[in-house]
Coordinates of C-alpha atoms in Angstrom, one line a residue:
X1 CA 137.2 79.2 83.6
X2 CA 135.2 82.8 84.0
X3 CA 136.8 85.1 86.5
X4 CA 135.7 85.9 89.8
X5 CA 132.2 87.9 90.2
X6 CA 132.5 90.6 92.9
X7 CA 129.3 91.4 94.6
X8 CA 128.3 94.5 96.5
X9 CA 125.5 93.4 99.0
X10 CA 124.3 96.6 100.3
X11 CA 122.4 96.7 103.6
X12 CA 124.4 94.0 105.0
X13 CA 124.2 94.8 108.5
X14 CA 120.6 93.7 108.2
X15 CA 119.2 89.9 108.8
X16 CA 118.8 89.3 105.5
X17 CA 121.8 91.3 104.1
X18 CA 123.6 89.1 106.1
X19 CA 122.2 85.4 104.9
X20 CA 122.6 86.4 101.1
X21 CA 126.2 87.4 101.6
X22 CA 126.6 83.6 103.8
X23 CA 124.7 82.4 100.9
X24 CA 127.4 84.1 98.0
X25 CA 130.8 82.8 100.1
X26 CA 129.3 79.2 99.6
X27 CA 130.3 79.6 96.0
X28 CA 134.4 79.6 96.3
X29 CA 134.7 82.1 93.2
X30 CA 132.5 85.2 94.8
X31 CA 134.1 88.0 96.4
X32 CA 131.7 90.1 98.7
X33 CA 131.8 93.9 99.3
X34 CA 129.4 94.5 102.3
X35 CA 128.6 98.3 103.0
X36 CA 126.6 99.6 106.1
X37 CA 126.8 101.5 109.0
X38 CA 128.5 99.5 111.7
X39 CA 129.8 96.5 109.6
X40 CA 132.0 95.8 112.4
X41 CA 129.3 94.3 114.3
X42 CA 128.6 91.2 111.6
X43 CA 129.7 88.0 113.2
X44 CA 132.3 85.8 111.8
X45 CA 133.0 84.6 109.0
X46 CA 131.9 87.6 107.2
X47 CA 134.3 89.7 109.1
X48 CA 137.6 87.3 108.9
X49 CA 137.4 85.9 105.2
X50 CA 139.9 86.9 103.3
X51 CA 136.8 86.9 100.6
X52 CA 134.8 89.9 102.2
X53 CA 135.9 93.3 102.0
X54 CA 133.5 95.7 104.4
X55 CA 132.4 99.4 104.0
X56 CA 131.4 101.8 106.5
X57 CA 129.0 104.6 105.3
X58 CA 125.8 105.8 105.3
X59 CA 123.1 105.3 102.8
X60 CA 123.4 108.9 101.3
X61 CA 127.1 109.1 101.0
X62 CA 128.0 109.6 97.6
X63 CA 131.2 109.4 98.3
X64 CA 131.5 106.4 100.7
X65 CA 129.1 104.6 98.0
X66 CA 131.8 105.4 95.2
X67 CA 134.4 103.5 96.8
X68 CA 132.0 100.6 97.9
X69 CA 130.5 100.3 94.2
X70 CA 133.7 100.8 92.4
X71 CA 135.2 97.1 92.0
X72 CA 131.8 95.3 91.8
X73 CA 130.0 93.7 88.7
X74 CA 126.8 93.6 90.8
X75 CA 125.5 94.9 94.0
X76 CA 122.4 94.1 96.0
X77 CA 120.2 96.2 97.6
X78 CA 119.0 94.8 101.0
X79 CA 118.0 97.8 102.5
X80 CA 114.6 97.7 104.8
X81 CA 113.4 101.0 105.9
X82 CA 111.2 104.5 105.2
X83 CA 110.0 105.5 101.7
X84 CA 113.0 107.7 101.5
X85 CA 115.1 105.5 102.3
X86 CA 114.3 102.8 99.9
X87 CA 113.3 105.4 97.0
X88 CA 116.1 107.9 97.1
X89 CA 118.3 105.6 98.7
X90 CA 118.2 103.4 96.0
X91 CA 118.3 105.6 93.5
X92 CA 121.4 107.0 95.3
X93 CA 123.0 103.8 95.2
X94 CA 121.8 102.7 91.9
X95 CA 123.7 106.3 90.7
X96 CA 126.8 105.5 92.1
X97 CA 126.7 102.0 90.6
X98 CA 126.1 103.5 87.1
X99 CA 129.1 106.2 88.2
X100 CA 131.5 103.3 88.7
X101 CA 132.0 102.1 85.1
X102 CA 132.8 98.3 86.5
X103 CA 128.8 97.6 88.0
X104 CA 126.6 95.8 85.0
X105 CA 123.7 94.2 87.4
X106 CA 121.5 96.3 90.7
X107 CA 119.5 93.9 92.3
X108 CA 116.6 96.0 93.7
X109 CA 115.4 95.2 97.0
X110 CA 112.6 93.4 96.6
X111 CA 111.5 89.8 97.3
X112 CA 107.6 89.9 98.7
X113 CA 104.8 89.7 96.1
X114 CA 104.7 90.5 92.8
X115 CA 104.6 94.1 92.5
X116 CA 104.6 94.4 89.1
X117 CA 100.6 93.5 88.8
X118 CA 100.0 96.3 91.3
X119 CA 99.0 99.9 90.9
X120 CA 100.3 102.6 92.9
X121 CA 98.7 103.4 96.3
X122 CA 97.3 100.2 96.1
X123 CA 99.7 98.4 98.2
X124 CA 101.7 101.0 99.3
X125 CA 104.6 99.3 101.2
X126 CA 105.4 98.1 97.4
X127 CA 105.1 101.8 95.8
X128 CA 109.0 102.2 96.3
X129 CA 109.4 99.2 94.5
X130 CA 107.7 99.7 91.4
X131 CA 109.0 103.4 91.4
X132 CA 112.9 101.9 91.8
X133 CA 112.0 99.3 89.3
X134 CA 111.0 102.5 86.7
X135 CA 113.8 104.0 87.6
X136 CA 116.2 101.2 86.6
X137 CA 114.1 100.8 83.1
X138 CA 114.3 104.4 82.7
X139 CA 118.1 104.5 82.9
X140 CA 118.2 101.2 80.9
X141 CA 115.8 102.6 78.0
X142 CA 118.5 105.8 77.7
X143 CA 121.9 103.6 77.7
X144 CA 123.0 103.1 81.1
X145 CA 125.1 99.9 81.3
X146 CA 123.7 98.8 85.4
X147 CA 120.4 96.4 83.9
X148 CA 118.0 95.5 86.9
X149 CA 117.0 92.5 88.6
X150 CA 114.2 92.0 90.6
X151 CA 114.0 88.6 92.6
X152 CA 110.3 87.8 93.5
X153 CA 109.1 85.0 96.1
X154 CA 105.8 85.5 97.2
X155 CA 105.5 85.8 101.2
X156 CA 108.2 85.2 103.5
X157 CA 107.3 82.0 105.4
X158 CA 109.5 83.4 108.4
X159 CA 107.0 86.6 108.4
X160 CA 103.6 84.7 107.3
X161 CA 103.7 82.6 111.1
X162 CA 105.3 85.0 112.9
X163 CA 103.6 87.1 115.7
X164 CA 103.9 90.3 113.6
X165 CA 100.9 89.6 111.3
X166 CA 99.0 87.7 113.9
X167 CA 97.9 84.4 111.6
X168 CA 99.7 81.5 113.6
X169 CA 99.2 81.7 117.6
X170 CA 100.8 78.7 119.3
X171 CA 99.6 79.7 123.1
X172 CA 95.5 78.3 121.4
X173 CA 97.2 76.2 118.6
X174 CA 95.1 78.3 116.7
X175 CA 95.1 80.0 113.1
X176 CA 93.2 83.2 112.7
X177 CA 92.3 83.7 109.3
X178 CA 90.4 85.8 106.5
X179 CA 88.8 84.8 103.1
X180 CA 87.9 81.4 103.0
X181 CA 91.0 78.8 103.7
X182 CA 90.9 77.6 99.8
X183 CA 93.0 80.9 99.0
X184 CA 96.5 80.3 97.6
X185 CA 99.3 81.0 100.2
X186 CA 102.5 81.7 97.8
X187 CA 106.0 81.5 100.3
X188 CA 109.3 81.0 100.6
X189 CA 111.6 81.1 103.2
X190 CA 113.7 83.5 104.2
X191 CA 117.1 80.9 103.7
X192 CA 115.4 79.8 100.4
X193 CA 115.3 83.2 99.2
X194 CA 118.7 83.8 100.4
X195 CA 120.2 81.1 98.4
X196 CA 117.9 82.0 95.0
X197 CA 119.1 85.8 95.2
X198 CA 122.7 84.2 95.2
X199 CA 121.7 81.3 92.1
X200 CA 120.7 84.7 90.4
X201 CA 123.2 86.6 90.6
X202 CA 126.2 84.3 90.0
X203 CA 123.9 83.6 86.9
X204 CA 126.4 86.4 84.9
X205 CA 123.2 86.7 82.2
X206 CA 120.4 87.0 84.5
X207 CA 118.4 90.3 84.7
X208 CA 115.0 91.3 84.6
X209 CA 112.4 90.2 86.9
X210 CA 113.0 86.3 88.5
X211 CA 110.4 84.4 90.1
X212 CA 110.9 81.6 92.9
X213 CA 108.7 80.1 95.0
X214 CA 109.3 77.7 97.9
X215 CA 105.7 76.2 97.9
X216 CA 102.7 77.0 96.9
X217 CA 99.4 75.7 99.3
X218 CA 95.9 76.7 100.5
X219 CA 95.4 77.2 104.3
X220 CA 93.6 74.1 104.5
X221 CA 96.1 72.0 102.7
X222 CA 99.1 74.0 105.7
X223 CA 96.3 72.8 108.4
X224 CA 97.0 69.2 107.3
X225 CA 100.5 70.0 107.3
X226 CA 100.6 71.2 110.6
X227 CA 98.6 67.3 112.0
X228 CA 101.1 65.5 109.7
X229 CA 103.9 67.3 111.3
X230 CA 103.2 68.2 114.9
X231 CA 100.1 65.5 115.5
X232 CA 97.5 68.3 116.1
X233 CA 95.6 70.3 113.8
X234 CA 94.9 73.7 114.5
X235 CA 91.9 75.5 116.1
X236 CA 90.5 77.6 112.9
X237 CA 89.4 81.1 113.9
X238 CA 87.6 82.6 110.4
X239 CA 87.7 86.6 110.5
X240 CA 85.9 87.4 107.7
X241 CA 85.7 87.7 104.1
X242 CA 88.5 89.1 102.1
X243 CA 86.1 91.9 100.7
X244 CA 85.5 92.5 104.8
X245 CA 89.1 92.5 105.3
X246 CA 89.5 95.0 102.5
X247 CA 87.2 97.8 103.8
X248 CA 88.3 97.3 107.3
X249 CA 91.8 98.2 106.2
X250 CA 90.9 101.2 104.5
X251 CA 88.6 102.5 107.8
X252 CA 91.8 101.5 109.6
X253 CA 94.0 103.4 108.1
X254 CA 91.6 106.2 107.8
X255 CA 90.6 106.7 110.8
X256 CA 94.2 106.6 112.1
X257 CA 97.1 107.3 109.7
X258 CA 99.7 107.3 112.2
X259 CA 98.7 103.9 113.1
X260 CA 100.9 102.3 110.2
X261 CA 101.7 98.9 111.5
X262 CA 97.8 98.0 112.6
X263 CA 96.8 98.5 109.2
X264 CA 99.7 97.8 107.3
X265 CA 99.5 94.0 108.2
X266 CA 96.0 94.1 106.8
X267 CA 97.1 95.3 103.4
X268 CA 99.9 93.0 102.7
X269 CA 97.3 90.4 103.5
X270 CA 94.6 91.7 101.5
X271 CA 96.9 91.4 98.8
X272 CA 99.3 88.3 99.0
X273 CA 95.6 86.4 99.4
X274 CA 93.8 88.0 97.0
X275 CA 95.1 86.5 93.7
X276 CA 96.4 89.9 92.3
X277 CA 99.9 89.6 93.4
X278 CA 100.7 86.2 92.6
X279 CA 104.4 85.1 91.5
X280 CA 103.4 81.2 90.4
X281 CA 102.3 79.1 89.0
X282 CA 104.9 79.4 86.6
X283 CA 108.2 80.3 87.9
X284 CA 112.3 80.5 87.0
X285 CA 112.6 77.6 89.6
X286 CA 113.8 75.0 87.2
X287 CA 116.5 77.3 85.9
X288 CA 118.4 76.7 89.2
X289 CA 117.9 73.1 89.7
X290 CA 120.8 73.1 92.2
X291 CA 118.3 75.4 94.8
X292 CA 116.1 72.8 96.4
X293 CA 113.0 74.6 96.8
X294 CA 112.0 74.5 100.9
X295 CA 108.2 73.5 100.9
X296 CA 105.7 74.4 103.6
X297 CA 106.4 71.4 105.4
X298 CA 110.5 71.3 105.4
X299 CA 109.7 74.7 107.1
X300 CA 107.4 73.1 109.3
X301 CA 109.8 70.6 110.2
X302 CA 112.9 72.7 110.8
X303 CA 111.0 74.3 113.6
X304 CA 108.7 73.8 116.6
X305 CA 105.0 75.1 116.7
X306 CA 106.4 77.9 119.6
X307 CA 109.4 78.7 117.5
X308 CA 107.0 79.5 114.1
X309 CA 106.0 82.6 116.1
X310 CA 109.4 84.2 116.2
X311 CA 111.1 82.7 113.0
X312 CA 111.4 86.1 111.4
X313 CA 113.7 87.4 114.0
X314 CA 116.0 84.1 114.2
X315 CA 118.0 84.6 110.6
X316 CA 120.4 82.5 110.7
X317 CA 123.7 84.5 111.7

C-alpha cells in the first residue's frame, strides 16, 4: 500500500483552485495543502477536514511559500492573473518547491489550448505559459528534482458559452460565430478538467505534458446538440471568415492597447478555431479510464440554455 501523496494546490482561493482540491479529497489517501490570501473564506469541507491544511500568504512570499511547499510531493499552480503574476510568480513558487527537498512534481497552471504549438506573441495570454514551461525544462535539463506537468484540455466549455466571449446568446437563441461552423471546437469542462488534473497527479509517474479532452465537435454538429437537447436549434449569426477575424483582432488591439478584454476574446478564438492549437485527436484519455469524459451534450444537459451564459462563474463550491 503506497503512502499518502500530499498535494499543494496553490491559488486555491480561486474557482478553480477550489474544484481540484474537492476533486483530490475524493481520493481518501490525498492530503491537501491550500495556500492563498484569505483561505479562511473557502467554504466547507475544505476548511473542516481534518485532510486539508490551509496557508495564508501572498504570492511573492518566499517565506510563507517555504512553509506551504515544505511537506508536499506536488503542488499545483492555479493561479489566474497579470503576466507577472503568472511568470514570476510561478517561477517564485516553482523556486521554493525546488528549495523544499520533499516536492518531485509542479503542475504549471495551464489547461486552455495547446500552447506548445504556439510561438511567442502569437497568442499572448499563453506567452507565460510557454515561458514557465521553459523554465521548468531549464531547471530539469540542469538537475533539479521538481519535473513539470502541464495538463492540457482545449477550451473550457464553461467559458466557450458564457457571455464573456459573446458566442452563445440565449435572449435570440442565437449563436454568433466566425470561420465557417465545420471548424473543430476542442472542450472540456471545467469539473472534467478538475477531476483529470487530480487522475494526474495521484498518477505518482506522471509528468510532462498530458492531454484530455471532454469532446471534440464542429459548431454544426453543437447546433444539433442544442435541438436534440432543448427542442430548438439556434438562430446562426455568421461574422466572418477566420482570416477576417484575424486582421480585425490585430486593428483592435492596435488601435487600442488598453482595450485588452475587446480584443483578447478575439485572439483566443482565432486560435482555439484555427487548427494550430489543437490538443486531440489523440489524447492521454484512456490512461484514466476511471474519468468519464463529459461530452458537449452531458454539458448541455446539466444546464439550461439561460444558465450556459453564466456557467463560468457558477464553479461548483
Amino acid at each position: 500500500m503506497s503512502s499518502p501523496l500530499t498535494v499543494g494546490v496553490a491559488g486555491i482561493t480561486g474557482k478553480f483552485g477550489r474544484l481540484i482540491a474537492s476533486k483530490l479529497l475524493a481520493n481518501p489517501s490525498t492530503r491537501v495543502r491550500g495556500y492563498g490570501r484569505n483561505p479562511s473564506k473557502l467554504p466547507s469541507p475544505l476548511t473542516t477536514s481534518a485532510r486539508v491544511q490551509l496557508f495564508q500568504g501572498e504570492a511573492f512570499d518566499t517565506e510563507a511559500l517555504k512553509r506551504f511547499v515544505t511537506g508536499c510531493d506536488v503542488v499545483i499552480c492555479a493561479y489566474l492573473g497579470d503576466d507577472n503574476l503568472m511568470i514570476e510568480g510561478q517561477k517564485t513558487l516553482i523556486d521554493a518547491c525546488e528549495e523544499s527537498g520533499t516536492v518531485t512534481r509542479y503542475v504549471a497552471s495551464d489547461w486552455s489550448l495547446d500552447y506548445t504549438k504556439l510561438q511567442l506573441g502569437e497568442l499572448f495570454p499563453k506567452d507565460p505559459m510557454i515561458k514557465i514551461k521553459g523554465y521548468l525544462d531549464e531547471k530539469a535539463a540542469g538537475g533539479c528534482r521538481v519535473k513539470g506537468v502541464h495538463v492540457l484540455i482545449g477550451g473550457f466549455m464553461d467559458a466557450i458559452l458564457s457571455q464573456f466571449y459573446g458566442i452563445w446568446h440565449p435572449e435570440t437563441k442565437s449563436i454568433r460565430f466566425w470561420g465557417e461552423g465545420t471548424e473543430v471546437w476542442e472542450g472540456t469542462s471545467y469539473e472534467n478538467a478538475a477531476e483529470f488534473t487530480a487522475a494526474v497527479v495521484t498518477d505518482r509517474e506522471a509528468v510532462g505534458v498530458k492531454r484530455f479532452i471532454g469532446d471534440r465537435k464542429t459548431l454544426n454538429e453543437i447546433v444539433e446538440l442544442f435541438e436534440k437537447v432543448y427542442g430548438f436549434k439556434p438562430a446562426l449569426e455568421r461574422q466572418g471568415s477566420l482570416e477576417e477575424l484575424k486582421v480585425l483582432m490585430h486593428k483592435t488591439r492596435a488601435e487600442n492597447p488598453a482595450g485588452f478584454f475587446a480584443y483578447m476574446r478575439m485572439f483566443y478564438q482565432y486560435y482555439w478555431l484555427n487548427g494550430q492549437t489543437l490538443v486531440g485527436p489523440e489524447t492521454d484519455n484512456d490512461k484514466y479510464r476511471e474519468i468519464k469524459a463529459e461530452s458537449w451534450e452531458d454539458f448541455l444537459r446539466k444546464r439550461s440554455p439561460e444558465e450556459l451564459a453564466q456557467a463560468m462563474y457558477a464553479l461548483a463550491q
